[in-house]
XYZ file of C-alpha atoms in Angstrom:
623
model
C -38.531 46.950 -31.377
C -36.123 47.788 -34.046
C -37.266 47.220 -37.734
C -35.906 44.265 -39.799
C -33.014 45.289 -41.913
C -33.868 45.557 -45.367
C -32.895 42.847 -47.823
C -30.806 43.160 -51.039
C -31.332 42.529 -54.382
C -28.496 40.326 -55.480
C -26.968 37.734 -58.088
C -24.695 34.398 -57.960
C -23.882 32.672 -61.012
C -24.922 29.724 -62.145
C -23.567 26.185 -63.407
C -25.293 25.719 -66.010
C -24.745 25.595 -69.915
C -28.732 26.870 -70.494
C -32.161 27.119 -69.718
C -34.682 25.218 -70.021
C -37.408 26.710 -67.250
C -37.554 28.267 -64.008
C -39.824 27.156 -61.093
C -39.718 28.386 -57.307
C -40.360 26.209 -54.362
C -42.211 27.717 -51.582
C -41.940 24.832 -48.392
C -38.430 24.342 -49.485
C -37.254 27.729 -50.166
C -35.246 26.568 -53.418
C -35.221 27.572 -56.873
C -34.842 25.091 -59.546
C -33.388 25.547 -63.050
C -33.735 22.892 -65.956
C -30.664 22.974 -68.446
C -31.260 21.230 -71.524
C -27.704 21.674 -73.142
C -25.715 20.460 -69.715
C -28.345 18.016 -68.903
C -29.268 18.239 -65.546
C -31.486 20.168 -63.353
C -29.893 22.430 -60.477
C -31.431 23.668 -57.042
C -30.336 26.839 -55.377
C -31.256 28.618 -52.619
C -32.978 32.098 -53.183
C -29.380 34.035 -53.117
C -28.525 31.413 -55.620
C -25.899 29.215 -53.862
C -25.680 26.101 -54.929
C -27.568 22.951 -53.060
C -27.800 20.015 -55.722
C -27.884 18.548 -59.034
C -29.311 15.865 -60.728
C -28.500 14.575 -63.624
C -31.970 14.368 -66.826
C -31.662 13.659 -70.138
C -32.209 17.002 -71.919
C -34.305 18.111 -69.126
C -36.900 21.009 -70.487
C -40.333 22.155 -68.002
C -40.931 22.118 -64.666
C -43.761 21.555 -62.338
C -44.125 20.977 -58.687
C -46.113 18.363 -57.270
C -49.218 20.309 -54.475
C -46.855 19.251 -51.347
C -44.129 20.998 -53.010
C -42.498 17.087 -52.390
C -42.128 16.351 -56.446
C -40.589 18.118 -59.073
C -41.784 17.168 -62.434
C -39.470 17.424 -65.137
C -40.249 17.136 -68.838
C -37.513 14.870 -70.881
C -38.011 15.040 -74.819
C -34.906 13.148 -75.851
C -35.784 11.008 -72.481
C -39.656 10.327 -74.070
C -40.498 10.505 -70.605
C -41.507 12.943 -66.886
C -38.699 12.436 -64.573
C -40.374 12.873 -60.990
C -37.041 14.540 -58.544
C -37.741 14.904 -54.593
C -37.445 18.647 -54.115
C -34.912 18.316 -51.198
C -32.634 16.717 -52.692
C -32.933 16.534 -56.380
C -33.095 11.968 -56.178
C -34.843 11.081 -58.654
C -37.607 9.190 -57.471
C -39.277 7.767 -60.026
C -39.551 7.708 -64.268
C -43.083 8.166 -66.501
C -42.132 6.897 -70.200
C -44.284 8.477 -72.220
C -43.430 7.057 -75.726
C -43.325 10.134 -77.416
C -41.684 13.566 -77.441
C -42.601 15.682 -73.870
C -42.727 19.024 -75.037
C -44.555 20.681 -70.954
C -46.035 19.339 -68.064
C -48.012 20.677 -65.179
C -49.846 19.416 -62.434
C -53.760 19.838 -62.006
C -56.406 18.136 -59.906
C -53.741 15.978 -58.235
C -52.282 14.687 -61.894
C -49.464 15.035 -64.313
C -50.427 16.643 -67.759
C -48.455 17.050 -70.298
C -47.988 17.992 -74.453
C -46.991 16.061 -76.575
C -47.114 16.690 -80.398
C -51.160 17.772 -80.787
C -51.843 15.411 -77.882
C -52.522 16.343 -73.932
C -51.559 13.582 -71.754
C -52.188 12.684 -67.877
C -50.692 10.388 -65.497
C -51.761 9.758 -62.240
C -48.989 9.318 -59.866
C -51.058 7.839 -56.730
C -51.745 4.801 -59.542
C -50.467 1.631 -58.836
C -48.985 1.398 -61.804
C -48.904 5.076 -63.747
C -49.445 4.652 -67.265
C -49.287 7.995 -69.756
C -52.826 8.278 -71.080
C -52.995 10.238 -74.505
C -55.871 12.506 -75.855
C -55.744 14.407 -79.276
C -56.276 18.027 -79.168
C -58.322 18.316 -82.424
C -57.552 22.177 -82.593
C -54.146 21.993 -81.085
C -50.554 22.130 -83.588
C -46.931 22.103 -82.938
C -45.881 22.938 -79.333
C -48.474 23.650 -76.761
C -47.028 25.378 -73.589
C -49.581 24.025 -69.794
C -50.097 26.159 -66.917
C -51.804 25.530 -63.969
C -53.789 27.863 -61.561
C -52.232 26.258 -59.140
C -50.809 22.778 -57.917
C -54.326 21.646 -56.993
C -56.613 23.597 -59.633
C -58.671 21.949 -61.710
C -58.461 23.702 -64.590
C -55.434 24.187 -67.215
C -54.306 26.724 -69.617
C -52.776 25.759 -72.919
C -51.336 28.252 -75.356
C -49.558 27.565 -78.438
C -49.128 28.620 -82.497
C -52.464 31.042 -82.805
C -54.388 29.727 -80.058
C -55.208 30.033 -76.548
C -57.503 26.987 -74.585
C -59.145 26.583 -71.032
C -59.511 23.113 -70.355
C -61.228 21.735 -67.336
C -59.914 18.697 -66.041
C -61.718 17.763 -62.563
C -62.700 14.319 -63.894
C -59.447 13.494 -64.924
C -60.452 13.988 -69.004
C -59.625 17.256 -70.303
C -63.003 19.283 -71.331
C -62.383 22.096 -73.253
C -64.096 25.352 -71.951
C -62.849 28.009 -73.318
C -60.874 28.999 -76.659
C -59.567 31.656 -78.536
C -57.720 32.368 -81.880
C -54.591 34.027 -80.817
C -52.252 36.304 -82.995
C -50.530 34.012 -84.848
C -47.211 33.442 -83.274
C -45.680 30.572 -81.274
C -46.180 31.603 -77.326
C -42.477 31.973 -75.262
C -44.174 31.971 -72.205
C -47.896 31.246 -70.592
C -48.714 31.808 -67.136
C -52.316 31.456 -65.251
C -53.088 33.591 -61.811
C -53.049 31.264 -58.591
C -56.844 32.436 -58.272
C -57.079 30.915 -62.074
C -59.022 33.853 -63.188
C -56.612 34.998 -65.593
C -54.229 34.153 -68.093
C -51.250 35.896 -69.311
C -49.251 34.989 -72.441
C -45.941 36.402 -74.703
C -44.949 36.296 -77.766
C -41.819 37.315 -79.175
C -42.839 39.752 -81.551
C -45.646 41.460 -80.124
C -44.003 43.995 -77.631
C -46.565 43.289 -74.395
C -48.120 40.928 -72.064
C -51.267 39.689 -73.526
C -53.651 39.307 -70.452
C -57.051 37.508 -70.840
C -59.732 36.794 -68.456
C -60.380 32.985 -68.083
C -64.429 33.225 -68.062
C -63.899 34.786 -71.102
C -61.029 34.294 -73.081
C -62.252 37.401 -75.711
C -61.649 39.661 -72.854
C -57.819 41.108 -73.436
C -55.590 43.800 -71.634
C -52.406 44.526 -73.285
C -49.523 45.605 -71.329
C -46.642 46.699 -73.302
C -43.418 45.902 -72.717
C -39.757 47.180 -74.495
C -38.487 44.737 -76.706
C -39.068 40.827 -77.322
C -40.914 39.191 -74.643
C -39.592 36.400 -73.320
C -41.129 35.872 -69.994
C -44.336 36.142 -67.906
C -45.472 35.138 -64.665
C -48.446 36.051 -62.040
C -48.117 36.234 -58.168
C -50.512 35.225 -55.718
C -52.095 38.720 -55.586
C -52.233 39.107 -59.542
C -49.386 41.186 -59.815
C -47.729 40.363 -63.123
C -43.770 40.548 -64.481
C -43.045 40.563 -68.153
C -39.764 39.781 -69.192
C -38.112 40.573 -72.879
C -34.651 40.623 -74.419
C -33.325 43.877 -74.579
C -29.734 44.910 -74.764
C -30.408 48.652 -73.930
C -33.756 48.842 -72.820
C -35.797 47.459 -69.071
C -35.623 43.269 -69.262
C -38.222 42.877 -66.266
C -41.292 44.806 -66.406
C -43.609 44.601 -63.043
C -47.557 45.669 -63.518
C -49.663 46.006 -60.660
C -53.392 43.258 -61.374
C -54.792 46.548 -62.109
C -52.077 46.640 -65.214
C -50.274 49.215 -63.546
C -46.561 49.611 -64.429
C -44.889 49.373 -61.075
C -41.584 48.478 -61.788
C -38.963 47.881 -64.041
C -35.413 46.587 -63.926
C -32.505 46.601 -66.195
C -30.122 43.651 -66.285
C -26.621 45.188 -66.068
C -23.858 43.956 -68.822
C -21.623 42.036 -67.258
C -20.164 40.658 -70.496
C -17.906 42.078 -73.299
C -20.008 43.737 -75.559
C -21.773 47.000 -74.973
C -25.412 45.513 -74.500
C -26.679 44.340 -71.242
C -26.896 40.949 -70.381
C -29.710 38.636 -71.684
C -33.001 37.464 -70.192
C -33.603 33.853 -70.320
C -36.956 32.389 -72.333
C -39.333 31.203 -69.280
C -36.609 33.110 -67.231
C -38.435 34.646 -64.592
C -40.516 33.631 -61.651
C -42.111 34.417 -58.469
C -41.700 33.392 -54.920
C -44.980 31.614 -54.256
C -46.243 34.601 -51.922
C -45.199 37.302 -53.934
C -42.712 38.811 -52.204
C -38.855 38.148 -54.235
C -38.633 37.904 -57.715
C -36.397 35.922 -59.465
C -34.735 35.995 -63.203
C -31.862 33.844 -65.101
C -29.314 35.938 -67.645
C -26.241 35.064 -69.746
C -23.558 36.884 -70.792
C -21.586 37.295 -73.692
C -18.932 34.562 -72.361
C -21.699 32.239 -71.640
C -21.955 32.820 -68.030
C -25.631 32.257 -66.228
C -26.512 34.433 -63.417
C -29.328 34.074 -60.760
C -30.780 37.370 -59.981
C -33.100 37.779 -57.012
C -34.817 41.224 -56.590
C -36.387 41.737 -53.239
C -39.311 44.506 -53.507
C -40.367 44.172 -57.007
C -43.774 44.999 -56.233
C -42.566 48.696 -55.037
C -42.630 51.575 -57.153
C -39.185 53.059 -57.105
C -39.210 56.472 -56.918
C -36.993 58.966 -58.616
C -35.756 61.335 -56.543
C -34.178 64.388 -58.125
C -32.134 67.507 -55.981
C -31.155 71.186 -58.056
C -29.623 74.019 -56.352
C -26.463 76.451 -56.634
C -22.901 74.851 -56.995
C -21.264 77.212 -55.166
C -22.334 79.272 -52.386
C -21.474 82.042 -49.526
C -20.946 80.445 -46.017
C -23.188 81.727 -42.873
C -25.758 83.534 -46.208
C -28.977 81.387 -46.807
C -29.165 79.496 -50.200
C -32.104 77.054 -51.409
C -32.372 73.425 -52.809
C -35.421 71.854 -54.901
C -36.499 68.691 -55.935
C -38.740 66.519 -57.195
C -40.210 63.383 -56.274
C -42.037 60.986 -58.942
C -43.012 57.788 -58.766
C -45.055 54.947 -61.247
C -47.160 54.597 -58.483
C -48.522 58.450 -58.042
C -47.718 59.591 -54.480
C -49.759 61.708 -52.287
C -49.097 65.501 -51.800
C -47.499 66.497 -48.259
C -45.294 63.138 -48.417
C -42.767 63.804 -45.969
C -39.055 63.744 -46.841
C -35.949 64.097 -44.141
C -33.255 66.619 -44.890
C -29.641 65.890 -43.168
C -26.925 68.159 -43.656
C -23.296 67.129 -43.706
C -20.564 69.411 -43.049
C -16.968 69.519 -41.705
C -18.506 70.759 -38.246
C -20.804 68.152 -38.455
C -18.853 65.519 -40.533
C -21.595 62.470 -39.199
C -24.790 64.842 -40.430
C -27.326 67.225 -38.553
C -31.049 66.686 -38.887
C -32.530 69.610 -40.393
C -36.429 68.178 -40.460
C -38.284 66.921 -43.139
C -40.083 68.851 -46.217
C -43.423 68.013 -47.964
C -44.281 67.772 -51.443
C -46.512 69.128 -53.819
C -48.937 67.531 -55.658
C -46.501 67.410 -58.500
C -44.095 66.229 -56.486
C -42.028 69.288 -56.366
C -40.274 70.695 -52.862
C -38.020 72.571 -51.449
C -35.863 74.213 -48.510
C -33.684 77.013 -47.725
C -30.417 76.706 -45.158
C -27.929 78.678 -44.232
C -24.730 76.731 -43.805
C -22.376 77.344 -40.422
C -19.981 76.066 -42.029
C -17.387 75.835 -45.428
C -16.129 73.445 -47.941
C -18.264 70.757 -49.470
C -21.715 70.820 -47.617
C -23.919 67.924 -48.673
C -27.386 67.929 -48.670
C -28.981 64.274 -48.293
C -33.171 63.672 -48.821
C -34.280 60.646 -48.160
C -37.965 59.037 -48.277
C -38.459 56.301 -46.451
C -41.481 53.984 -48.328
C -44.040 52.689 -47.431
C -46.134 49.582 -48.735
C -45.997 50.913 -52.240
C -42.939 52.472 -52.713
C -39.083 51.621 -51.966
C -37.093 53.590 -49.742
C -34.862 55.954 -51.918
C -32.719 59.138 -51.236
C -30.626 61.971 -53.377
C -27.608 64.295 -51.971
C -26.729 67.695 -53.459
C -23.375 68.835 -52.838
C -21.948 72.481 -52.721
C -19.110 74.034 -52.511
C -19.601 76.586 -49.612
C -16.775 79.526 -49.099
C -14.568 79.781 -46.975
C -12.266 82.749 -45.530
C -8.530 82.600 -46.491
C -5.358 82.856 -44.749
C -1.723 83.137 -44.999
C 1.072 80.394 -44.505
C 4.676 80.625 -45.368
C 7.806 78.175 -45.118
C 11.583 79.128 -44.405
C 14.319 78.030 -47.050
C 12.977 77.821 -50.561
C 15.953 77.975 -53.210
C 17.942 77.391 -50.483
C 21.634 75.205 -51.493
C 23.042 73.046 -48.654
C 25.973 70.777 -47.962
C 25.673 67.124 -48.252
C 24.292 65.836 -44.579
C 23.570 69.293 -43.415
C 20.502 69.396 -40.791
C 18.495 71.948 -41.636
C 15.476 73.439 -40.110
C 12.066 74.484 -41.868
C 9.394 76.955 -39.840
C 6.163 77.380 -41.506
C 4.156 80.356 -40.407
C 0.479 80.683 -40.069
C -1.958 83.427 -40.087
C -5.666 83.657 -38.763
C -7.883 80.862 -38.948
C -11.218 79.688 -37.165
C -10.732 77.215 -35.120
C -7.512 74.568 -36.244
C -4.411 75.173 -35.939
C -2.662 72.662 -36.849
C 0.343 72.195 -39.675
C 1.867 69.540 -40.805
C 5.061 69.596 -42.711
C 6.322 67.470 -45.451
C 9.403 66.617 -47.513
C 9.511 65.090 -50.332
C 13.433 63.971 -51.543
C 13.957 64.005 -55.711
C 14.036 60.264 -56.361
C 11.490 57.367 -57.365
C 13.140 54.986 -54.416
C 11.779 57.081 -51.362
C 8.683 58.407 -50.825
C 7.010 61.565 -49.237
C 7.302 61.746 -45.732
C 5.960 63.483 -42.949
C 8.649 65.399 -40.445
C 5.814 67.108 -38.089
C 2.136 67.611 -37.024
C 1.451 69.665 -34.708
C 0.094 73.072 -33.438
C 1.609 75.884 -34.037
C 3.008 78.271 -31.297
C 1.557 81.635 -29.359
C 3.395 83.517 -32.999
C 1.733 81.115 -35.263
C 5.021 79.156 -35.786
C 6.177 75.660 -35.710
C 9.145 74.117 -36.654
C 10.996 70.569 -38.363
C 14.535 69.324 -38.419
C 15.638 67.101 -41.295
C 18.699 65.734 -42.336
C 19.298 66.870 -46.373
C 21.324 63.748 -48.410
C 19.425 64.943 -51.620
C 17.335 67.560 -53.357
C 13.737 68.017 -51.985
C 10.416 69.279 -51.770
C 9.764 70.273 -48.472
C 5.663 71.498 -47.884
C 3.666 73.036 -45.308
C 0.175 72.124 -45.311
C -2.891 73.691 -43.323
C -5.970 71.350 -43.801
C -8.320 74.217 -42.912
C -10.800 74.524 -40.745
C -14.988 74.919 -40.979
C -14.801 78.554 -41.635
C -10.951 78.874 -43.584
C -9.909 77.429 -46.502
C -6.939 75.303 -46.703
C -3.587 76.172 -48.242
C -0.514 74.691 -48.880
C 3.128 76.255 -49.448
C 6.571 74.875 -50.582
C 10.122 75.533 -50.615
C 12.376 73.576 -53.149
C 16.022 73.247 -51.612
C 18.939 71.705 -53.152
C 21.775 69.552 -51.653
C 25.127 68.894 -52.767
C 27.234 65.875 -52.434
C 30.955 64.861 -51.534
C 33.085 64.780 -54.152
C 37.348 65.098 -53.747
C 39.764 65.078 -56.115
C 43.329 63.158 -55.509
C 46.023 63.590 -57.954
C 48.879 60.581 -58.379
C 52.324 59.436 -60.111
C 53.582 62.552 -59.977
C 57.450 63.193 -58.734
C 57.685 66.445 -56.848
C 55.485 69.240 -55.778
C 56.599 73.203 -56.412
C 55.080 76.392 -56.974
C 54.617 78.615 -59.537
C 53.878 81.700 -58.195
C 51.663 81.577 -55.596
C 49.994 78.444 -57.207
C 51.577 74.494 -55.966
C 51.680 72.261 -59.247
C 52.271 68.442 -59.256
C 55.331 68.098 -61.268
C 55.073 64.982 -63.781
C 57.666 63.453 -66.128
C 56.143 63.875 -70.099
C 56.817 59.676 -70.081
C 54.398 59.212 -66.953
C 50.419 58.510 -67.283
C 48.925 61.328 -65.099
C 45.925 59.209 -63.061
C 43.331 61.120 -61.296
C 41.052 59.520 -59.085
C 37.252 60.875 -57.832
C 35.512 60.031 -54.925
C 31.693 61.142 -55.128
C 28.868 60.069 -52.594
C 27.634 56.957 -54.022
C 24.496 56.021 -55.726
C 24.082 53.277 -58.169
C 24.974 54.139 -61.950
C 26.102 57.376 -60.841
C 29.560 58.790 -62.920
C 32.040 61.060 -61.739
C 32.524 63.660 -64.139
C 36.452 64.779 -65.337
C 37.514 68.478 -67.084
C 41.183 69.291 -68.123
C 42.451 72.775 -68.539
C 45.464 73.762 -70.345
C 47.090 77.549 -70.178
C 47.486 78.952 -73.699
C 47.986 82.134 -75.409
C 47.413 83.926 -71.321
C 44.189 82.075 -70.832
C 42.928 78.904 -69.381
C 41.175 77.114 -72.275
C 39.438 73.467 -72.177
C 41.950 70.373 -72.998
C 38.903 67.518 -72.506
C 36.406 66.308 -70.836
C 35.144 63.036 -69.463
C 32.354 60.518 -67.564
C 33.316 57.830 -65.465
C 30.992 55.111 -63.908
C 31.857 55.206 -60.518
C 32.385 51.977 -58.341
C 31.557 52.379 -54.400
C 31.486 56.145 -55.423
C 35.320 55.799 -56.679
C 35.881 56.260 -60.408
C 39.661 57.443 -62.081
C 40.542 59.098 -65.737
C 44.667 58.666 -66.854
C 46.136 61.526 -68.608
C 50.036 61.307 -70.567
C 51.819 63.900 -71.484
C 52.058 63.747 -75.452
C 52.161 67.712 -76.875
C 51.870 69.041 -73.627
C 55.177 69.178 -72.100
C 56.024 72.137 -71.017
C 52.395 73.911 -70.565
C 50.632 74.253 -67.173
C 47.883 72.160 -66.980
C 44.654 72.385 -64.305
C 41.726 69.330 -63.119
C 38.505 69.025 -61.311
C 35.861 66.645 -60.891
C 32.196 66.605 -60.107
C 28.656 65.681 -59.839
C 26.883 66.783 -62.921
C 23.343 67.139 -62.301
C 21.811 64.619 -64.914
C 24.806 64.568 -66.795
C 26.631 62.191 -64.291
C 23.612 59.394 -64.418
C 21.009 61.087 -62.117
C 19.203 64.188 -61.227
C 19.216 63.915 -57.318
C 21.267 66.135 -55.817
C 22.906 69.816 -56.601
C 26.194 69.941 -59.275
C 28.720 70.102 -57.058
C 32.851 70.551 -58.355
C 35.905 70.505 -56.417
C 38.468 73.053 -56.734
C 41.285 72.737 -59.432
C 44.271 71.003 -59.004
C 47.111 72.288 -60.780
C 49.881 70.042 -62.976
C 52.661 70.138 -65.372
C 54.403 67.704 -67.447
C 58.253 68.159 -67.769
């Protein structure tokens, strides 16, 4: 049977405007969320989509009733316990309290809760539930309750300097335990399911207080970065700190041992170069351990449920050295190291895979053991060339997450020859002209594609022809030529030769003509035929060039002086379906032979896509 897929850690935002307090239900798989600011308390499931809402008047703590059928929900501007059934979030029934709720918890099959210096109980399974009130004689400002568990009958109260055991079997707290605390306000309290232990934080004191319930004198520290914010203990003892840290871990995982495990960094998902922020009370357990779950915000207010899914597994760092470059078919040799919170045994195996172009979906090369430091390593010696990449992987086991490193290198190969026909090359507008790359030795491929690539940002490099060469190493492409181009021959290369890639820049010209008009005879001089026009008439010359939008037609006059042919003037024309026409008169010039032409300009006529191409001089004379 195959093994179950492994799940995700992941994160869904939440509706919410703040948080009040964080509590997991078991039977229901839900997690519910108090926000004070938005009031209303929210259920999700564990991926954090939403299921319901309900809403409290600035709802605070949470408890769950031992069914897991209540949710008890502390309302200070409400003076009251709002009791919510867990599937759907209906309110099902309302405990005024008179006063200020500040927590509430449920112990030996009641409702307790602080209020000012006072601990108060209400019995739900009462025919009529009345609040009952008891002064805490050593008690001050807010107290924070926690419960063993939903049936235990014993609570833990911590609050400014002190930290209580109270037994309340009978239904009237007893006091059993007590302790002077540092003297801070608590963030967070939390007490083991077993009730053995209780674990406390404090902003400014930089680790999990942890004290034994028997005997509250009895303290383990575990520190923590920053300001703690958040503590909680699963069903086998393991503990999670939280603290709010911009740069540092937020969720810090000890084994019941006080083992660091784990820890996680919340990722910034905000504007401002620190990470998101932890929530006070902002982290909790699935009842059995096995997901964690914590609430963040960002720096545009956004809440977001994160749910971790082995936080109880040391991750391990995995770390691969070796050359960068290397010889093909000539052995070379990777290390690495493998570390872990949790110490790991020597001789733990890792599997070594191999990917390379002859083996593009990886080969198995076995596994390696480490040292008792953690160190290993393996020699190869690759078939094949271009990047090789070398993947280790662990797998886990109960104490440990699956984790994995690759070390690429750049592995030689042999190099070959290829050449392509026509570079520099000038050719008529519409010719059809033919490109034949040539291609030496290789390993195995032989295979060339060929490429053009016309000047221009409206078209695109194309493809003319894959395919394998011939017996001489040749193969061939047609293409019609409208403008200048790139045209490329590439070999890809093969496991054993390197690739290479050639090209030959041609140039094309365009159509352009010339046509004279308004002239009254034709005649020779000399050899030469001259358009004969009255010194009264406007000369017009007209230009036909292969059209492209904004593209000009560019004009140059001639005049014979002094035995040589000297400019007269120049000119641009914007062109209009590729037609575009200059006038000329004959003022001062009567009497002198005269020449024209026209072109394409290269850039100078509006665009760069084709060769400058002129038309031969025509010849005139005004009279």
């Amino acid at each position: 049977m195959a093994p179950a897929a492994a799940l995700a850690d992941s994160s869904r935002t939440l509706s919410i405007k703040s948080v009040g307090d964080m509590i997991v239900d078991g039977v229901h798989k839900l997690v519910f969320v108090s926000d004070p600011t938005g009031n209303k308390v929210v259920a999700t499931t564990y991926d954090g989509t939403p299921v319901a809402s309900q809403i409290v008047a600035d709802p605070t703590n949470l408890a769950l009733s031992a069914d897991s059928g209540q949710l008890y929900v502390a309302s200070p501007d409400g003076l009251a316990i709002v009791a919510l059934d867990t599937a759907t979030l209906a309110q099902t029934a309302k405990y005024s309290v008179g006063s200020q709720v500040y927590d509430v918890a449920v112990a030996a099959g009641k409702i307790w809760f602080t209020s000012g210096s006072s601990l108060g109980v209400i019995d739900p399974a009462a025919e009529t539930p009345a609040p009952v009130l008891t002064k805490m004689d050593d008690w001050s400002g807010s107290t924070e309750l926690a419960a063993g568990s939903a049936d235990s009958n014993r609570l833990g109260a911590a609050g400014y300097g002190y930290v209580s055991i109270l037994d309340v079997s009978d239904g009237t707290p007893q006091v059993v335990g007590y302790s002077s605390a540092d003297s801070a306000s608590v963030a967070d309290m939390a007490i083991s399911p077993a009730g053995d232990r209780i674990a406390t934080v404090t902003p400014g004191d930089y680790v999990v207080t942890v004290r034994d319930v028997e005997n509250l004198s009895a303290v383990t520290r575990l520190a923590i970065e920053a300001y703690p914010e958040a503590v909680d203990i699963a069903t086998d003892g393991t503990i999670v700190g939280g603290s709010f840290s911009w740069y540092d871990p937020d969720l810090h995982v000890f084994t019941a041992a006080g083992e660091l495990v784990r820890q996680y960094d919340i990722p910034n998902t905000g504007n401002s170069s620190g990470a998101d922020e932890l929530q006070r009370r902002g982290v909790a357990w699935e009842p059995d351990g096995s997901r964690l779950f914590a609430v963040s915000v960002n720096t545009y207010g956004t809440y977001s449920l994160r749910t971790y899914t082995e936080p109880k597994k040391s991750l391990p760092a995995l770390t691969l050295s070796g050359p960068s470059s290397a010889t093909r078919a000539k052995s070379l040799t990777v290390s690495g190291t493998l570390t872990a919170s949790v110490g790991l045994p020597a001789g733990t195996a890792l599997s070594v895979t191999r990917t390379d172009l002859e083996s593009p979906s990886g080969k198995a090369l076995g596994t390696v053991t480490t040292s008792a430091s953690g160190k290993f390593s393996f020699a190869d010696t690759p078939p094949a060339g271009g990047t090789v990449k070398y993947r280790v992987s662990y797998a886990g086991d109960g104490s440990h997450a699956a984790v994995a490193a690759t070390k690429s290198i750049a592995v030689s190969r042999a190099a070959t020859t290829l050449t392509l026909t026509n570079n520099g090359k000038i050719y008529k507008y519409g010719t059809t002209a033919s490109f034949t790359a040539h291609l030496g030795s290789t390993y195995k491929s032989r295979t060339v594609e060929i490429w053009i690539d016309p000047y221009g940002s409206d078209q695109g490099k194309r493809l003319l022809k894959r395919a394998v060469v011939n017996s001489k190493g040749n193969v061939s492409a047609g293409v019609k030529l409208t403008r200048n181009a790139a045209v490329t021959a590439t070999f890809t290369g093969d496991a054993r030769t390197a690739p290479k890639t050639v090209k030959s820049v041609v140039y094309t010209t365009v159509n352009v003509s010339l046509k004279l008009s308004k002239y009254y005879k034709t005649a020779k001089i000399g050899s030469t035929k001259y358009r004969y026009y009255h010194k009264k008439t406007t000369a017009k010359f007209t230009a036909k060039v292969t059209a492209h939008s904004g593209r000009k037609a560019y004009f140059q006059v001639q005049i014979y002086y002094q035995g040589k042919w000297r400019n007269w003037g120049d000119a641009y024309a914007t062109t209009s379906n590729g037609s575009a026409a200059v006038v000329l008169d004959g003022s001062g010039v009567a009497g002198y032979r005269m020449r024209v032409r026209a072109a394409y300009r290269k850039g100078g006529s509006g665009d760069s896509l084709n060769y400058t191409t002129y038309t031969a001089y025509s010849y005139l004379i005004f009279k």
